[in-house]
Coordinates of C-alpha atoms and ligand atoms in Angstrom, one line a residue:
X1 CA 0.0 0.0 0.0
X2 CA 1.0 3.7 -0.7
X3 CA 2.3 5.7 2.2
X4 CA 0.0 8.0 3.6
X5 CA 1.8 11.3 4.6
X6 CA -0.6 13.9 6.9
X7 CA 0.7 17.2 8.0
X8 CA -0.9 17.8 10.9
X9 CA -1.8 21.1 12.5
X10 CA -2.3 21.8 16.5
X11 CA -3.2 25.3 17.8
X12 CA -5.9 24.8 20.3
X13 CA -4.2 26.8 23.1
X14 CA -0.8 28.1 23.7
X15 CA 1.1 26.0 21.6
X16 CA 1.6 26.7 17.8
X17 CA 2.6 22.8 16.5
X18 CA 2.8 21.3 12.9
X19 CA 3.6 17.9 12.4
X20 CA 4.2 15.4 9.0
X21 CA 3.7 11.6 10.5
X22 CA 4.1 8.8 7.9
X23 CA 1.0 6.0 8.1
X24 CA -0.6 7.2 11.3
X25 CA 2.9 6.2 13.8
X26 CA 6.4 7.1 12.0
X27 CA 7.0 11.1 12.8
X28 CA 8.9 12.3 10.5
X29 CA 9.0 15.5 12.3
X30 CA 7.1 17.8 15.2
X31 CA 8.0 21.4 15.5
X32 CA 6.2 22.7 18.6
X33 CA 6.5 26.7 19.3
X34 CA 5.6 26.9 22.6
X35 CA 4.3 30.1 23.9
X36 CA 4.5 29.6 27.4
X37 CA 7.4 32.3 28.4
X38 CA 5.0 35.2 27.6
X39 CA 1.9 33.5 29.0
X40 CA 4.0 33.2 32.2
X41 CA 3.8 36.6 32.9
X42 CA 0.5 36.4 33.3
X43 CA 0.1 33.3 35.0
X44 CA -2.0 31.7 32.1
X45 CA -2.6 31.3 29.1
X46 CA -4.2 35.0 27.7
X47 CA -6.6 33.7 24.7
X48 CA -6.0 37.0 22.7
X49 CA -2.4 36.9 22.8
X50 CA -2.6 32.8 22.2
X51 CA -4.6 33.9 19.0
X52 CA -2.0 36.6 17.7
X53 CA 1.1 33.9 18.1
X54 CA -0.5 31.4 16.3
X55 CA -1.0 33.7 13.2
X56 CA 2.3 35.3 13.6
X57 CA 4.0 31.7 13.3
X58 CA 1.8 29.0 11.7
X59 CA 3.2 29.8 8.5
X60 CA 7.2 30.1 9.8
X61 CA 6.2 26.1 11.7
X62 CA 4.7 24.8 8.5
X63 CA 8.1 26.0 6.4
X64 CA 10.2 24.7 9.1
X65 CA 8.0 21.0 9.6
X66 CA 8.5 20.9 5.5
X67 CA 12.3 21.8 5.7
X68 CA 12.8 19.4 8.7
X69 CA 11.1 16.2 7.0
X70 CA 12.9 17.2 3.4
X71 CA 9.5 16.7 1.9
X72 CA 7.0 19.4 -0.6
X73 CA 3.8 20.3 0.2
X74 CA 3.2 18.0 -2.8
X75 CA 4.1 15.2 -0.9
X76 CA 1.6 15.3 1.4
X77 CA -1.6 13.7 1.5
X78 CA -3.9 14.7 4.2
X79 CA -4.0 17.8 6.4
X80 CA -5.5 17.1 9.6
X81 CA -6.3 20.2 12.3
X82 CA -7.6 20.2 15.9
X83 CA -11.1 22.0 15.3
X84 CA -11.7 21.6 19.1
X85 CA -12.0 21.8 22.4
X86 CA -10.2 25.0 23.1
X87 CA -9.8 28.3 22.7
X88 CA -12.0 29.5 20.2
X89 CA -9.7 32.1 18.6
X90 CA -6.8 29.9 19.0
X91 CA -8.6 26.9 17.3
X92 CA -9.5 29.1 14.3
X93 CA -6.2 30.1 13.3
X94 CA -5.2 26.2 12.9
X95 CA -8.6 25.4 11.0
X96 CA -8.3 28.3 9.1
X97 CA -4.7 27.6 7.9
X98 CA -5.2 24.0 7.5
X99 CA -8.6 24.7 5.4
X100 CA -6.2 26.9 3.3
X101 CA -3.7 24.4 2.5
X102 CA -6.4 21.2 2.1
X103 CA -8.2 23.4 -0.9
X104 CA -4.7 25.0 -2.9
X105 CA -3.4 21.1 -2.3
X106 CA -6.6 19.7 -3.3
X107 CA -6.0 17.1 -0.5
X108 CA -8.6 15.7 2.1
X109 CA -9.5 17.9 5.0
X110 CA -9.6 16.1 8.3
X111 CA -11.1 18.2 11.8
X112 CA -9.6 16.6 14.6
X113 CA -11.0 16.2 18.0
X114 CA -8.0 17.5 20.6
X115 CA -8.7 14.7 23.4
X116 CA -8.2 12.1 20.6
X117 CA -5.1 13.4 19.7
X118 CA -3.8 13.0 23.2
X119 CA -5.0 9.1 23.0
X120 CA -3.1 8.9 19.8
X121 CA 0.0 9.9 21.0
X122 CA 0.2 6.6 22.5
X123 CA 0.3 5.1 19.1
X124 CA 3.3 7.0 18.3
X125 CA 5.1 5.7 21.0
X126 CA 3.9 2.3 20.6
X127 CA 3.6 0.6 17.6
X128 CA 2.5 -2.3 18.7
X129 CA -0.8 -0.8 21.0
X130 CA -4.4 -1.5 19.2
X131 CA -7.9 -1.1 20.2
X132 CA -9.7 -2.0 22.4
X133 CA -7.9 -0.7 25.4
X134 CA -8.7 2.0 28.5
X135 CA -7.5 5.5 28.3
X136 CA -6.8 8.1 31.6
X137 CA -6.6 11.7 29.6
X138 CA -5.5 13.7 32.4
X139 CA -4.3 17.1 30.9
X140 CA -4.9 20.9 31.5
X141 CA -8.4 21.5 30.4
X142 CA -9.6 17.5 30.7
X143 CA -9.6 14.6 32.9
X144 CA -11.6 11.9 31.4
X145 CA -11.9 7.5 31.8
X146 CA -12.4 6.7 28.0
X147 CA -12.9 3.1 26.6
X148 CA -11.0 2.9 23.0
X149 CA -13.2 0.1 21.2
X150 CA -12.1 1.2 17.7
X151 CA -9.3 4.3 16.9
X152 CA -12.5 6.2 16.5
X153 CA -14.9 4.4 18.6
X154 CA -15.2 6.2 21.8
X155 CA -16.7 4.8 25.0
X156 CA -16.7 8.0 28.7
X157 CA -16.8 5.8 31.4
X158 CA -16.0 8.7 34.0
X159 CA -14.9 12.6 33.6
X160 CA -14.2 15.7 35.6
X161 CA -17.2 17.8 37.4
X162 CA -15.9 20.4 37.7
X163 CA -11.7 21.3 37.3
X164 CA -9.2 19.3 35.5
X165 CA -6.8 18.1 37.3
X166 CA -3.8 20.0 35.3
X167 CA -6.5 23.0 36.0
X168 CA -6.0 22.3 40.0
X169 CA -2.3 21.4 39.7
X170 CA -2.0 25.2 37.8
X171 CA -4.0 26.5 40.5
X172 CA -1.8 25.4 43.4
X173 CA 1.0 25.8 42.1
X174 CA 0.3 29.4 41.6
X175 CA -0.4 30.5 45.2
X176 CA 2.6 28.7 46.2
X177 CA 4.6 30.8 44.5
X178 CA 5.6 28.6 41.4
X179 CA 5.7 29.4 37.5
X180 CA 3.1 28.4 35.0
X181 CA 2.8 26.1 34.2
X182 CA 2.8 24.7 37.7
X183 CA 2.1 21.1 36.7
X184 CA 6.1 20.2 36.1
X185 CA 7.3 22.5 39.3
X186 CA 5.1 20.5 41.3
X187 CA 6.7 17.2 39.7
X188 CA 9.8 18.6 40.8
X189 CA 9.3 20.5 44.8
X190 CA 7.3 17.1 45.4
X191 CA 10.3 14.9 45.3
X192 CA 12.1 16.8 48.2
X193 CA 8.8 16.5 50.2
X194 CA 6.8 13.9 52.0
X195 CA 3.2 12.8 51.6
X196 CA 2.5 14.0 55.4
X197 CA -0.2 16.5 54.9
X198 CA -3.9 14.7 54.8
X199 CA -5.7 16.1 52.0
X200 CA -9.4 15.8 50.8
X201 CA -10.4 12.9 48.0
X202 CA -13.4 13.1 46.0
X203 CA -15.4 9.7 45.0
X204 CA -18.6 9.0 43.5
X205 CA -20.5 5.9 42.7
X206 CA -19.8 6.2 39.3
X207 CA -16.5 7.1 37.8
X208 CA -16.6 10.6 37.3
X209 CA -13.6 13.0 39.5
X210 CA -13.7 16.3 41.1
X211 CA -10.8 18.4 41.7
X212 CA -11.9 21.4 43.6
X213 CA -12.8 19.7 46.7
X214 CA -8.9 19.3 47.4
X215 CA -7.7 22.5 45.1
X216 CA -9.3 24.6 47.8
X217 CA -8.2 22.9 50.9
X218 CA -4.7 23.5 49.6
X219 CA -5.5 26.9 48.8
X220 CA -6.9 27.5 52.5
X221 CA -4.3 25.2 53.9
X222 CA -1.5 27.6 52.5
X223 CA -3.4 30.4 53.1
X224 CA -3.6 29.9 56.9
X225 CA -0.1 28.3 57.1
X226 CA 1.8 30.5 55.1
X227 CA 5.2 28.5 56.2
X228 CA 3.5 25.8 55.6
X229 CA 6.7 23.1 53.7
X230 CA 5.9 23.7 50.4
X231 CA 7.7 20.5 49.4
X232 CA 5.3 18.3 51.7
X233 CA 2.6 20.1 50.4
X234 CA 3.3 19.0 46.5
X235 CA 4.2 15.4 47.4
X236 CA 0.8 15.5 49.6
X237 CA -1.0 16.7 46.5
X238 CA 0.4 14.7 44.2
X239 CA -0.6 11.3 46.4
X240 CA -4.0 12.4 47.1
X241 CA -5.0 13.4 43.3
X242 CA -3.0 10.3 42.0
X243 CA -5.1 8.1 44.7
X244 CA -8.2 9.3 43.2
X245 CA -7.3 8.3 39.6
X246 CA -6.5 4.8 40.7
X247 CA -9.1 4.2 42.5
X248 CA -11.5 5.1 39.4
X249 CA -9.4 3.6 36.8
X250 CA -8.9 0.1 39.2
X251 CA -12.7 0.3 39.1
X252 CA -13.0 1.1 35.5
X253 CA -10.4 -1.9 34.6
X254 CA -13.0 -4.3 36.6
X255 CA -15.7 -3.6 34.7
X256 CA -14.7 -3.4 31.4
X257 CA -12.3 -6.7 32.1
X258 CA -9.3 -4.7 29.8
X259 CA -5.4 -5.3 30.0
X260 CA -4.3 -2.8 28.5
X261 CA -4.2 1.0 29.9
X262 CA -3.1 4.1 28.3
X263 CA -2.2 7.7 30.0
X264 CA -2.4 10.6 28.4
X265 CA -2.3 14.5 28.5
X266 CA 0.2 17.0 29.9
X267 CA -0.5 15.8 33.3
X268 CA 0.9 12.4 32.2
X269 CA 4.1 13.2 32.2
X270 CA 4.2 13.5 35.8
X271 CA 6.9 11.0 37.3
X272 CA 5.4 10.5 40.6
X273 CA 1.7 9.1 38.7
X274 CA 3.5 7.4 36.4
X275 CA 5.7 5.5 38.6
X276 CA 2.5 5.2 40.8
X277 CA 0.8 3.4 37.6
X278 CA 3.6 1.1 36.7
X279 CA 3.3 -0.7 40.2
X280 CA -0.8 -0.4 39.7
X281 CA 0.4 -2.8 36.5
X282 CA 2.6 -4.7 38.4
X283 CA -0.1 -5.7 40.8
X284 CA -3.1 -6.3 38.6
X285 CA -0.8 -8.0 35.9
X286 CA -1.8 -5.8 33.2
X287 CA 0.5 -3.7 30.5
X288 CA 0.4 0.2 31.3
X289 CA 1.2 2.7 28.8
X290 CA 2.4 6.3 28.8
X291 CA 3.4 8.5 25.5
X292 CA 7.3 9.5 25.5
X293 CA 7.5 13.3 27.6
X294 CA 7.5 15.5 24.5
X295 CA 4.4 13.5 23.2
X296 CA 2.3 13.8 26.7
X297 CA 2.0 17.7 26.4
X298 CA -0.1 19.6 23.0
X299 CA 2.3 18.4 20.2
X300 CA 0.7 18.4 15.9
X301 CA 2.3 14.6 16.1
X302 CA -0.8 13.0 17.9
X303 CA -3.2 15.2 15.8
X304 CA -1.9 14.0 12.4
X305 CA -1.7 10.4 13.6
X306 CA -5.4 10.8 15.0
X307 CA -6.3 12.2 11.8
X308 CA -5.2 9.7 9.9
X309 CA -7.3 7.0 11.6
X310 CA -10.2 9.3 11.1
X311 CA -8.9 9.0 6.8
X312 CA -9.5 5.0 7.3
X313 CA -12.3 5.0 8.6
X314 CA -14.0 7.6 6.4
X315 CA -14.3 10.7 8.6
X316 CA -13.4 13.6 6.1
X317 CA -14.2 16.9 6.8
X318 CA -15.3 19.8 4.5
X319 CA -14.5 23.6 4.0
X320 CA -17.8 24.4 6.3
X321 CA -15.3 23.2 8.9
X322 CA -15.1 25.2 12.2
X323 CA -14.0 25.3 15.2
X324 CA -15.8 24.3 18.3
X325 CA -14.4 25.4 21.7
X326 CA -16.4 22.7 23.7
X327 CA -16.2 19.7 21.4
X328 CA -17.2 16.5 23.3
X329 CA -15.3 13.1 22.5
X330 CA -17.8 9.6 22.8
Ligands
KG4_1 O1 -2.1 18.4 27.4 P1 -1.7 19.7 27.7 O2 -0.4 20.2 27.1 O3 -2.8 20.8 27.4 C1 -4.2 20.6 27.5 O4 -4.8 19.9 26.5 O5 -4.8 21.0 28.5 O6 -1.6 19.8 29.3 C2 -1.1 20.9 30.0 C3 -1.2 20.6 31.5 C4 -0.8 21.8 32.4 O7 -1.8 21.9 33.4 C5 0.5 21.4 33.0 O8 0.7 22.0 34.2 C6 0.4 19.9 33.0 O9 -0.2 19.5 31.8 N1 1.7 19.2 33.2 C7 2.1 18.5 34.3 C8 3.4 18.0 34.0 N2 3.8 18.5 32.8 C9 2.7 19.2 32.3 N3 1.4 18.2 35.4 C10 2.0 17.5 36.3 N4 3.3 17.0 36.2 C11 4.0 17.3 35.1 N5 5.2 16.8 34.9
ZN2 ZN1 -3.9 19.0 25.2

């Protein structure tokens, strides 16, 4: 069979990202421009200024991706975008661009959901890993329990009420003083700490999550403990939230009787839950799997390989593509 060569495009929030992946897995490149050092003088992402960057440098990422993979724009076959969730403005500059290209190429248009791209990313890394298998998408703006049937066939098992849990690791890491994004600092103050700080978990009877709940007690913790250890307090955090995602996905692997589970998402690169997972393997007997670091974060890589399982299985898109900011996946 022909290769299939998709240039994928990912611009959803603060990270302008073009990708060319070979047959879904082989990357033949992924240029990320990260905006994230003028962002953090904000401490977040500011969607206007998100919006302006992404036009300012689609065009210079694309050029580059091309140069990098020492192919044409004749070469490729598909262009695949994120077309949501995310930041509206954000989102259209990626859709707009890659609507651009997909008509002067005269090649398929392919509008790709962002939370699939993170589940894709784990076909990158492994080229082994099929369908049907579970999914944890733990990232900045989503924490969802997804059953893969099919590489489009979507099953939520359990989600977020209310923040995500890259949304509460952000949020503490902010009033303790540390950079956004917090998430990695965390990762890093946690591992001269100890979990000796008791912190609230949320469970339901279903599998859904809530982060708030223990977002706030460390905000009112710190709040009225200003010397509170810092260290202790991240290590703490990390255990309590990292308790709660095995305890639901434990569930969710007894009731859909699965093997196999994926991570995904920014917040999956975090060492302590992934080391926390591997022994969660160890002990059911079951094969974990977590996308290499530069993969786990926003990256045009997972978005082209998503898109071109979309191709397969007949999902193209047309030029009356737009973007939608709160896209649902299943
Ligand atoms: O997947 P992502 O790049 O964007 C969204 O789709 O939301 O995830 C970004 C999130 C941020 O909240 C960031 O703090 C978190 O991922 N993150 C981490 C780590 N690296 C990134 N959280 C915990 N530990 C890390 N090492
Ligand atoms: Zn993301």
């Amino acid at each position: 069979m022909k290769d299939i060569i998709t240039l994928g495009i990912e611009s959803s929030c603060d990270e302008t990202s073009v990708a060319i992946v070979k047959n879904g897995r082989e990357v033949l490149t992924n240029i990320i421009n990260t905006q994230i050092e003028i962002h953090k003088q904000f401490g977040g992402v500011v969607p206007e200024i998100a919006s302006r960057k992404h036009i300012e440098n689609i065009s210079e990422v694309t050029k580059q991706a091309l140069k990098e993979a020492n192919i044409n724009f004749e070469d490729i076959d598909l262009v695949a975008c994120t077309y949501g969730p995310g930041l509206v403005g954000a989102l259209l500059v990626g859709v707009g661009y890659a609507k651009a290209l997909s008509f002067a190429l005269n090649k398929p248009l392919i509008g790709v959901n962002h939370i699939e791209g993170h589940i894709a990313a784990n076909y990158i890394t492994f080229k082994e890993l099929e369908p049907p298998f579970l999914c944890l998408i733990i990232s900045g703006g989503h924490t969802h329990l997804v059953y893969i049937e099919d590489y489009t066939q979507f099953k939520i098992l359990g989600k977020t009420r209310d923040d995500a849990i890259g949304e509460a690791y952000d949020k503490v890491a902010r009033v303790i003083g540390l950079e956004y994004p917090g998430g990695p600092k965390i990762d890093k103050l946690a591992k001269e700490g100890q979990e000796n700080i008791k912190l609230p978990e949320t469970y339901f009877d279903n599998l859904d999550f809530s982060f708030s709940g223990i977002k706030t007690a460390v905000l009112n913790l710190n709040h009225k403990e200003p010397n509170i250890n810092k260290a202790d307090l991240c290590a703490s955090f990390e255990k309590a939230t990292t308790d709660m995602l095995i305890n639901n996905t434990t569930k969710a692997i007894n009731e859909m009787k699965v093997n196999k589970i994926a991570l995904a998402g920014g917040v999956s690169a975090n060492s302590y839950i992934r080391e926390r997972f591997k022994i969660l393997g160890k002990e059911l007997g079951i094969d974990i799997y977590y996308p290499e670091l530069k993969l786990c974060t926003d990256n045009a890589a997972m978005i082209a390989s998503a898109g071109y399982y979309n191709f397969i299985a007949g999902n193209v898109s047309g030029m009356e593509l737009n973007a939608v900011p709160n896209l649902k996946i299943g």
